[in-house]
Coordinates of C-alpha atoms in Angstrom, one line a residue:
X1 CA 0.0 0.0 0.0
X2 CA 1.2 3.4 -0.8
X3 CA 2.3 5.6 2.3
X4 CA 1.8 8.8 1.6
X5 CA 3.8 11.2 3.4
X6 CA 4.0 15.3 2.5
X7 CA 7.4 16.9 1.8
X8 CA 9.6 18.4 4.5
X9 CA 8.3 21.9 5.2
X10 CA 10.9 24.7 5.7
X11 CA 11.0 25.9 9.5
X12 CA 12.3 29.4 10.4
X13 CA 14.6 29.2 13.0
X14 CA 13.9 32.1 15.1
X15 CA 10.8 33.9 15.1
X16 CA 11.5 37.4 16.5
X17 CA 9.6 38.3 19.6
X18 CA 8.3 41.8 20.7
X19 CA 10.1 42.2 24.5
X20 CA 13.5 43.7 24.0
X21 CA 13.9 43.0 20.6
X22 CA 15.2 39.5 21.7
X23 CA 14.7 37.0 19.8
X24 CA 13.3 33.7 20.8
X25 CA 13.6 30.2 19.4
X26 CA 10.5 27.9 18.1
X27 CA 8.9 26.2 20.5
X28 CA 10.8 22.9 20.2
X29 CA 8.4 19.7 19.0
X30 CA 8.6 16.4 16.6
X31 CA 10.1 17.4 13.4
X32 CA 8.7 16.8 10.2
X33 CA 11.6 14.1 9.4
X34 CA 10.6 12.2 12.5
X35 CA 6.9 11.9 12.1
X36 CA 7.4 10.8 8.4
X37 CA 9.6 8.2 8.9
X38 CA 7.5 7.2 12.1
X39 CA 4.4 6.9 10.1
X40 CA 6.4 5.2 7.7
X41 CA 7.8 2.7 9.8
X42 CA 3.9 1.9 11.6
X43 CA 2.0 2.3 8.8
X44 CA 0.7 -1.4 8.5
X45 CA 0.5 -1.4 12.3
X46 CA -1.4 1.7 12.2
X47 CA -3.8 0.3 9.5
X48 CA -4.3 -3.2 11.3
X49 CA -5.3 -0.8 14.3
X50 CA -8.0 0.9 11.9
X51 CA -8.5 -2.3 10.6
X52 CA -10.0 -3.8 13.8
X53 CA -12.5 -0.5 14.5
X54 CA -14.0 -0.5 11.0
X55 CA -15.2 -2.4 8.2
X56 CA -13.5 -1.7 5.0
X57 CA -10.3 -0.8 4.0
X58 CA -11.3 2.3 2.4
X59 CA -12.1 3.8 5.1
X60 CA -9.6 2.3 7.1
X61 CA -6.7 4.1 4.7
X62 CA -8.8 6.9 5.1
X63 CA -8.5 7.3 8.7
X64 CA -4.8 6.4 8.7
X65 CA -4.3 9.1 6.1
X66 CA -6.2 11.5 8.2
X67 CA -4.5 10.8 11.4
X68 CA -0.7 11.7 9.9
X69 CA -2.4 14.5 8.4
X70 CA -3.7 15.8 11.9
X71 CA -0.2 14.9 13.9
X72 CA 1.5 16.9 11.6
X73 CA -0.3 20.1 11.6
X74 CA -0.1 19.8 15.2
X75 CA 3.6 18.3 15.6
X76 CA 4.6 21.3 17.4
X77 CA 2.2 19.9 20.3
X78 CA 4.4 16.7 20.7
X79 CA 6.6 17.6 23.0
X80 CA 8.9 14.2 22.8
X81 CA 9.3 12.8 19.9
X82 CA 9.0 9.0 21.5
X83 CA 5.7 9.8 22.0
X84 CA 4.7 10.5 18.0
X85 CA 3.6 6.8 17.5
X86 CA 1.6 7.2 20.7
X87 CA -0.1 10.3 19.2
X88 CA -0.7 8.6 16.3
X89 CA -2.6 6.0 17.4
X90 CA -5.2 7.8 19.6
X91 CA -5.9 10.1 16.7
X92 CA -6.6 6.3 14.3
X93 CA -8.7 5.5 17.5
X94 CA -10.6 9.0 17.7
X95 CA -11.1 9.2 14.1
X96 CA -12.5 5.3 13.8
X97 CA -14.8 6.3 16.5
X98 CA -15.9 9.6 14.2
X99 CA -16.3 7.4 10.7
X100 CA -18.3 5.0 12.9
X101 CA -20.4 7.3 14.5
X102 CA -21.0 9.3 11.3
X103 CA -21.7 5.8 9.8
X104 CA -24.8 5.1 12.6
X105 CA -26.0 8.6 12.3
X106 CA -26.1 8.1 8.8
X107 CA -28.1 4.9 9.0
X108 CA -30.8 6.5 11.9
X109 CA -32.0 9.7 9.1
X110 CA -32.1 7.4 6.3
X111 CA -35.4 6.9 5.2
X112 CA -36.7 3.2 5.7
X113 CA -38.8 2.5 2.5
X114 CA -41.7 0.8 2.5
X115 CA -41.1 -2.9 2.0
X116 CA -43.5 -5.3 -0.2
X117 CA -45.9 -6.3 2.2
X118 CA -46.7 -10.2 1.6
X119 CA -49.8 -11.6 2.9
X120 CA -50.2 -13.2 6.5
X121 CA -50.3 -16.8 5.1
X122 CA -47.0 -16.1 3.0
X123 CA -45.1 -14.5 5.9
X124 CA -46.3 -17.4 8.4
X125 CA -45.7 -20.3 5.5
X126 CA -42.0 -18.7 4.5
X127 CA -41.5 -18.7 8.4
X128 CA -42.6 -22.6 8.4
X129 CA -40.0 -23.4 6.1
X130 CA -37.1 -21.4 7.7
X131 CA -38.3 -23.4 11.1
X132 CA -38.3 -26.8 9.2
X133 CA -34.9 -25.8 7.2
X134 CA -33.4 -25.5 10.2
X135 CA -34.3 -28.3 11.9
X136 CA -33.6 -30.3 9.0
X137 CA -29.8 -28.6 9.0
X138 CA -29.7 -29.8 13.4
X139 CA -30.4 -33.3 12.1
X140 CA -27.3 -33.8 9.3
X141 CA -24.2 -35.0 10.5
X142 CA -21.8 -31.9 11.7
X143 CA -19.6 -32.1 9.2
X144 CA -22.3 -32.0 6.7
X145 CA -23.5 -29.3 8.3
X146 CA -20.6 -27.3 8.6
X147 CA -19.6 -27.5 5.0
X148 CA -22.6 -26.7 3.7
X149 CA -23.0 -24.0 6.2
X150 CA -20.0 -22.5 5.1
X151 CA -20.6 -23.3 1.6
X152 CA -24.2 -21.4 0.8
X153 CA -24.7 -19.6 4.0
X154 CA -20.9 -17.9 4.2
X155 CA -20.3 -18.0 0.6
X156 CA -17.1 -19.3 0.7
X157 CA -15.8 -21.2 -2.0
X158 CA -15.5 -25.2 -2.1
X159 CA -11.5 -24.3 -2.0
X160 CA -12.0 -21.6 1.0
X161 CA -14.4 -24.4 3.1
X162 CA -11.5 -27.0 3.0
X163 CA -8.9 -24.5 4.1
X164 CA -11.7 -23.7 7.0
X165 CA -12.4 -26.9 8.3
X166 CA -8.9 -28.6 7.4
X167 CA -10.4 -31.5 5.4
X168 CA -9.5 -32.1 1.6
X169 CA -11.8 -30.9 -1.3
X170 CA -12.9 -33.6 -2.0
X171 CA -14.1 -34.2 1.3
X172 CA -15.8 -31.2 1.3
X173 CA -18.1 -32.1 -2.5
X174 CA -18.7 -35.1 -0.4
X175 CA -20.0 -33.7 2.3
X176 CA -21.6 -31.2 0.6
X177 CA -23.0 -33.7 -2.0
X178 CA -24.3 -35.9 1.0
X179 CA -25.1 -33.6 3.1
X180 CA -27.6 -32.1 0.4
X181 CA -29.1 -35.3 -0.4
X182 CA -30.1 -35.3 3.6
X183 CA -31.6 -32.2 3.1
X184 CA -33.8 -33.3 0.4
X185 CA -35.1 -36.2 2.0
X186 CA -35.4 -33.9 5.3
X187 CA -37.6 -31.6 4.0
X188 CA -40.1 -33.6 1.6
X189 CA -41.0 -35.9 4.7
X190 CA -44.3 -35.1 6.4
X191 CA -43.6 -33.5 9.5

């Protein structure tokens, strides 16, 4: 992933100050230097941190991107530079806690459309086969269950469910195959 990182500002090295016509050096803080190659160096750690407060990597980036920007306007603030990585982090934390609070707020003013209203006797028969689906899937075998959990439900590949569950692929057709056979049967007997 690209880091992106702003060039090295100029800093003046005295500013002059109004009592005496002494002169008084800038308030001492983390250089520019030091918070790039911080944020350089953390990046990935950074975006893992981001990573486990939000959803999608977009965002994630987003909020990383927007934290370095934030330090280092206020770099002059950090005081000791040991603490820059520090900074950096509670401003990925604060910002995740923005996006996902923005996200929420978001959600509550959007307006809820009306949804196609099905009869009673749909709703209640659509119910009746959710409740005999799933007692159908309680009565297969657990591996059966698992794969094909993971297989339809999760939509994970057949590859992906036999990394998952640490069985070979063609264990997990098998099981699959099998376990959908089950279901078959399951479902057309009279309850």
């Amino acid at each position: 992933m690209p880091v992106i990182a702003p060039m090295p500002a100029a800093r003046p090295a005295r500013i002059p100050s109004q009592r005496d016509g002494v002169e008084d050096a800038v308030a001492a803080g983390t250089t520019v230097d030091h918070l790039t190659e911080t944020y350089r160096a953390h990046y990935r750690s950074l975006l893992g941190l981001a990573a486990l407060l939000l959803d999608d990597t977009a965002s994630c980036e987003d909020v990383v991107q927007e934290a370095f920007i934030r330090v280092h306007s206020a770099r002059k603030r950090v005081r000791d530079p040991e603490k820059t990585l520090a900074y950096l982090r509670q401003t990925v934390v604060n910002l995740s806690r923005s996006a996902l609070r923005r996200r929420i707020l978001g959600l509550k003013l959007l307006s809820k459309p009306m949804p196609d209203m099905a009869s009673a006797e749909e709703g209640a028969y659509d119910q009746l086969e959710r409740d005999s689906l799933i007692k159908a899937m309680k009565g297969l075998q657990r591996r059966q269950r698992e794969v094909l959990v993971l297989r339809y439900f999760a939509d994970m590949t057949e590859a992906q469910v036999a990394e998952t569950l640490g069985i070979s692929l063609g264990s997990v057709k098998a099981y699959g195959s099998r376990g959908i056979a089950a279901l078959r049967v399951a479902m057309e007997a009279p309850a």
